Every structure is written in C-alpha cells, then in structure tokens.
mmCIF file of C-alpha atoms in Angstrom:
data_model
loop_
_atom_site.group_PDB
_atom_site.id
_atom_site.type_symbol
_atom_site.label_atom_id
_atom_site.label_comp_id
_atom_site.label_asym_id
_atom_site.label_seq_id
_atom_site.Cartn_x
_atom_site.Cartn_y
_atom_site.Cartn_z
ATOM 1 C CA UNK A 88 44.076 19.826 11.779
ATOM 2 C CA UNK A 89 45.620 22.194 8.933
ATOM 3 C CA UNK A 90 45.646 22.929 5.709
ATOM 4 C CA UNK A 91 48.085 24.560 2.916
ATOM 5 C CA UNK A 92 47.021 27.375 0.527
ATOM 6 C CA UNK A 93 48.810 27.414 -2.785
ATOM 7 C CA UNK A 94 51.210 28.291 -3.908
ATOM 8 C CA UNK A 95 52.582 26.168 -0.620
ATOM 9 C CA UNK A 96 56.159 27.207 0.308
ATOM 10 C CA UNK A 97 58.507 24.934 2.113
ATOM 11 C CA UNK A 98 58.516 26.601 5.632
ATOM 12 C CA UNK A 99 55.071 26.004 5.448
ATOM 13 C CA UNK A 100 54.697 22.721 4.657
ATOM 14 C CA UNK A 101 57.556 22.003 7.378
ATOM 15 C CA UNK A 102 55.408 23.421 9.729
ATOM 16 C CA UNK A 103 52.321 21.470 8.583
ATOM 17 C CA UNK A 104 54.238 18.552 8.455
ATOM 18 C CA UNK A 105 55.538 18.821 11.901
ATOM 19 C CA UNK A 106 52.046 19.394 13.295
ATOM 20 C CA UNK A 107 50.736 16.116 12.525
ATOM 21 C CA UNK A 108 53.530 14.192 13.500
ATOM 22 C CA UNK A 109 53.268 15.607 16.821
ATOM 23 C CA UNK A 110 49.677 14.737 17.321
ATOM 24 C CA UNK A 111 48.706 11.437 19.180
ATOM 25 C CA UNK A 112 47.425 8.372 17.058
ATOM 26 C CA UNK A 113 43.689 9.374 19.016
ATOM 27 C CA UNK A 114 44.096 12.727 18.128
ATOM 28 C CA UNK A 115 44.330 11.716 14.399
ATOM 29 C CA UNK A 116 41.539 8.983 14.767
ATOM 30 C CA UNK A 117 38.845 11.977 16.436
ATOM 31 C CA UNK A 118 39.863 14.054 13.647
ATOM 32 C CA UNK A 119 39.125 11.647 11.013
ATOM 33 C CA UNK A 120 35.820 10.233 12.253
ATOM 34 C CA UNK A 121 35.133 13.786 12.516
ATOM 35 C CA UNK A 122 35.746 14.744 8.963
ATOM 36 C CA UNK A 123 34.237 11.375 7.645
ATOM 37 C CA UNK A 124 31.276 11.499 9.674
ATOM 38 C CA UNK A 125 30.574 15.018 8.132
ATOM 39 C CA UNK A 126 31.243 13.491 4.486
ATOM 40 C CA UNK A 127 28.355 11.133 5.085
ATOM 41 C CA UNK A 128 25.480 13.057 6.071
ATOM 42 C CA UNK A 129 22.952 11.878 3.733
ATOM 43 C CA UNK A 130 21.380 14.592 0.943
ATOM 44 C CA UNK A 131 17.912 15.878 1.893
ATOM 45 C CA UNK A 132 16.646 16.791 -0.956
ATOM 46 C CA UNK A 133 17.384 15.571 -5.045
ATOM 47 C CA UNK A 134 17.193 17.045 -8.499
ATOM 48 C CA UNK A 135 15.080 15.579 -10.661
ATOM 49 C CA UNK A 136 14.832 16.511 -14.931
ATOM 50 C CA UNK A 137 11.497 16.808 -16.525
ATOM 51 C CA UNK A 138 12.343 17.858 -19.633
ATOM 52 C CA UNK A 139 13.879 21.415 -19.808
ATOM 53 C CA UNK A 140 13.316 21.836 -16.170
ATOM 54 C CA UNK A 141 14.789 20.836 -12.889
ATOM 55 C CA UNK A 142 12.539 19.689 -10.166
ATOM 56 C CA UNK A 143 13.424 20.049 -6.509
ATOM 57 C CA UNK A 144 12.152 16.565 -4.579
ATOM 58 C CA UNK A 145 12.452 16.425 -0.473
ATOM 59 C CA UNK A 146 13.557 12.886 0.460
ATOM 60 C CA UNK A 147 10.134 11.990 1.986
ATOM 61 C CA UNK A 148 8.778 12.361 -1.224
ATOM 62 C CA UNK A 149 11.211 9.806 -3.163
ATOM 63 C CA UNK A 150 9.105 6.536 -2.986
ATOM 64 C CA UNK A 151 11.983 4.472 -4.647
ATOM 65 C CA UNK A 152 15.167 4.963 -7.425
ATOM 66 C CA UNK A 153 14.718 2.628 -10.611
ATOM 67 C CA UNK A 154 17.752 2.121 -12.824
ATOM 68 C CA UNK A 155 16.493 1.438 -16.731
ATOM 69 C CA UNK A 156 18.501 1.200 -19.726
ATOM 70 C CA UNK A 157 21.298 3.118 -18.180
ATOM 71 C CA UNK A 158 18.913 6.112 -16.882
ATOM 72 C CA UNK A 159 18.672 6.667 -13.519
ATOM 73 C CA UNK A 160 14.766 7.357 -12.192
ATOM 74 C CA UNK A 161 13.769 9.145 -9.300
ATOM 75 C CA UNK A 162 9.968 7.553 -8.870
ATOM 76 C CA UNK A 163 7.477 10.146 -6.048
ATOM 77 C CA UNK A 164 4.112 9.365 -5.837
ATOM 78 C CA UNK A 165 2.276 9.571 -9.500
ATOM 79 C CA UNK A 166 5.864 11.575 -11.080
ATOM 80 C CA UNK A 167 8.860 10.078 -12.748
ATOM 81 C CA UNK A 168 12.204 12.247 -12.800
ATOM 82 C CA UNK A 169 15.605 11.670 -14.549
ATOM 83 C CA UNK A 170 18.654 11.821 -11.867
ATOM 84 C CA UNK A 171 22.340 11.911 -12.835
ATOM 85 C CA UNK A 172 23.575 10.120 -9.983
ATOM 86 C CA UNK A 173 23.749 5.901 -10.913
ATOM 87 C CA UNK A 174 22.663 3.167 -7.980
ATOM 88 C CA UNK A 175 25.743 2.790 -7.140
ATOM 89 C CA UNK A 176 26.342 5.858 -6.066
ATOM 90 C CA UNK A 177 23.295 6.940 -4.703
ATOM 91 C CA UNK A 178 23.546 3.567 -2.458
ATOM 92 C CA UNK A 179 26.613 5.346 -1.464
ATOM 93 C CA UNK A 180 25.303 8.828 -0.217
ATOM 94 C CA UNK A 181 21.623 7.720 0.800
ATOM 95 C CA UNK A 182 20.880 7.367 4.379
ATOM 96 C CA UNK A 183 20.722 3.082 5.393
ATOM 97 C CA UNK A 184 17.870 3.592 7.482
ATOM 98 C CA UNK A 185 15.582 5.018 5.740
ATOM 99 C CA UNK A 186 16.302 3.569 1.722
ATOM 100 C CA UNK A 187 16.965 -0.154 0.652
ATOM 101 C CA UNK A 188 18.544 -1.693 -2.550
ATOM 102 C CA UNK A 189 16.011 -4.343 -3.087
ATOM 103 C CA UNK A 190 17.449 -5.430 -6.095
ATOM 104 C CA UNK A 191 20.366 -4.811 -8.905
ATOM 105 C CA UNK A 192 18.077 -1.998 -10.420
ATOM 106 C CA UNK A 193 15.975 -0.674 -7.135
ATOM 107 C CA UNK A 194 16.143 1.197 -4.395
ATOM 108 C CA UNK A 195 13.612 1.564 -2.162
ATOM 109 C CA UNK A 196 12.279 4.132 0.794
ATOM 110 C CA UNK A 197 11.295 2.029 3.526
ATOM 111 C CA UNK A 198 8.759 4.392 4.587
ATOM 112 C CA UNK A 199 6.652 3.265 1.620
ATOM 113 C CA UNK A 200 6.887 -0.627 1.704
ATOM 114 C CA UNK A 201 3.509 -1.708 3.195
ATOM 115 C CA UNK A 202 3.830 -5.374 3.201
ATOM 116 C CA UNK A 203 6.598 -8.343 1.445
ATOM 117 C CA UNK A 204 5.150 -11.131 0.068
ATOM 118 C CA UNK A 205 7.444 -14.182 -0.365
ATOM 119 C CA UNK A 206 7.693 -15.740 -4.005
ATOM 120 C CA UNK A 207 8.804 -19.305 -4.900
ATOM 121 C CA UNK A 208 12.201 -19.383 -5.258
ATOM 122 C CA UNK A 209 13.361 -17.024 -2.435
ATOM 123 C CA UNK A 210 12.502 -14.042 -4.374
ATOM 124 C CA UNK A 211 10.280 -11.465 -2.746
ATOM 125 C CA UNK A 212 7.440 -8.857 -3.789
ATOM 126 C CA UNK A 213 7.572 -5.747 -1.953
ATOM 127 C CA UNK A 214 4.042 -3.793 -2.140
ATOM 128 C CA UNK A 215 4.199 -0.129 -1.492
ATOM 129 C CA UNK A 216 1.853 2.276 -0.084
ATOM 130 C CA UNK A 217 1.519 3.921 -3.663
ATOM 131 C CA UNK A 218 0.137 0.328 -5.288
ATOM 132 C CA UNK A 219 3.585 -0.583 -6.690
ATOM 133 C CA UNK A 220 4.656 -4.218 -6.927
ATOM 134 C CA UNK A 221 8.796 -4.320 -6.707
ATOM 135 C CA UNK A 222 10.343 -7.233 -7.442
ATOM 136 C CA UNK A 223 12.736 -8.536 -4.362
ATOM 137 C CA UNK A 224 15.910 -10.079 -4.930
ATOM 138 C CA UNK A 225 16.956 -13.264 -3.150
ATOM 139 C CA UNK A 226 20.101 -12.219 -1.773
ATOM 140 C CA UNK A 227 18.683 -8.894 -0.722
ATOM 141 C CA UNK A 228 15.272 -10.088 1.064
ATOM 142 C CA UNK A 229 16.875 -11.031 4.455
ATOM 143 C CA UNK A 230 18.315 -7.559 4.130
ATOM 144 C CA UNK A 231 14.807 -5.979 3.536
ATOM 145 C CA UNK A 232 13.111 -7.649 5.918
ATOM 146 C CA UNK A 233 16.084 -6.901 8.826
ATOM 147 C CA UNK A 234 15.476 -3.184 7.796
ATOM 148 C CA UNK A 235 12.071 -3.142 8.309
ATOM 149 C CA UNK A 236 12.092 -4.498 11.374
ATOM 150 C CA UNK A 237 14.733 -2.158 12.384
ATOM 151 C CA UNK A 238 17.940 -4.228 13.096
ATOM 152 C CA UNK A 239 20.703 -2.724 12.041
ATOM 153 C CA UNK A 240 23.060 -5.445 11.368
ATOM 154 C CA UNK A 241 22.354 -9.059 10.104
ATOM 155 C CA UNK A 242 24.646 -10.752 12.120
ATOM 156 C CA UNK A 243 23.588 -13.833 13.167
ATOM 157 C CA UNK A 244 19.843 -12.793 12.033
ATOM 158 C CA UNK A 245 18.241 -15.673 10.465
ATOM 159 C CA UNK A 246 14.977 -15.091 7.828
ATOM 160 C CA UNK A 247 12.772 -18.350 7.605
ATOM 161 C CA UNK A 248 11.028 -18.644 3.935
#
C-alpha cells in the first residue's frame, strides 16, 4: 500500500497516514492476505552443516527433521546434517502438505512414510521408504493418518484404533 524511507518527515507520514485511512476495510484485507500469503511460501531447499562445510539439500531429498539434545537434524537418505532452525520453527515455515510433526522431536516428509503400524497404547510406528522405524505420537496419529490420506482438516474425521 506504501511505505516510508528514513529519515521519515512529517508531510510524509501525513500523507501515508491519510492513504490508508482512505482505503476500504476489503482493500486492507486483499492487501494483507496478499502480503501474508507471500510470507508463507514454504523454503525449497535447506542448509545443512557437515563439519566445516555447508550442504545444499532440495526438499525432496529431506526424508524427516529429528530434534536431539537440543541439535536440530536434517536426516536424507543415508546423510545426517546439522540445521539451525529448531522444530518449532521449521513446523512454522514447512509446507503442511507435504511434512508432518509426528511427534515432540520429529518431523516427517510424507512422501517417505510407506506404511503406519498401530502400537498398544495409541501410539503409532511410521515405516519409511528408507527402512526407518519413527515412533508416532498418540495425539499426533489421527493427524498422520488424515495427511496421508489427503484431508486437509480433521474436523469431524474420526481414526478407529
């Protein structure tokens, strides 16, 4: 809509100011899903530490995120990289459909889970296509499983175990 260089002066911000109060309440809502829908477009590609050097990893490659001991763990097929970013905020910036928090210290690329086998308990096992056993947590399996099946929203979805 605008924006102010600095140093601002006060003409200009009068000007600015007036701008946006003259827009429409749509106006302002289009021009903030269109900012915000530009914040969210999800990274392609990660850097991951070996050591002294950085790796570049393309997201099809990332077969899940492992948080351990405080470290952050970009797993691809056979290699094991160090990543700055924490869970949390990868969960954040990582695209919905195609990765999964499984768990308080996994994430997951769906594209890799070959099959979920239900544990006593209401915990889960998800088996990827790499041989990897990840452990599912309870209150995250009906999320899994609604993810691979390709809903998009749990509501009203019902998982029997």
């Amino acid at each position: 809509m605008d924006y102010l260089l600095k140093p601002v002066n006060r003409a200009r911000l009068s000007q600015a100011i007036e701008r946006a109060r003259a827009l429409s309440a749509a106006e302002v809502d289009a021009n903030v899903d269109r900012v915000t829908q530009g914040l969210k477009m999800a990274p392609s590609r990660f850097l991951g530490r070996r050591g002294s050097r950085f790796v570049v990893i393309p997201q099809k490659d990332v077969v899940y995120w492992g948080s351990d001991g405080g470290l952050t763990k970009l797993y691809s097929a056979g290699q094991s990289y160090l990543v700055e970013p924490t869970l949390i905020e990868l969960e954040r910036r990582l695209d919905p459909a195609v990765f999964c928090r499984i768990s308080r210290t996994v994430i997951v690329n769906l594209d890799y889970v070959s099959e979920v086998n239900m544990l006593l308990g209401g915990y889960g096992e998800a088996l990827l296509k790499t041989g990897e056993r990840l452990e599912v947590s309870r209150r995250r399996l009906r999320i899994l499983m609604a993810k691979l099946e390709g809903v998009s929203e749990l509501k009203g979805a019902q998982l029997t175990i």
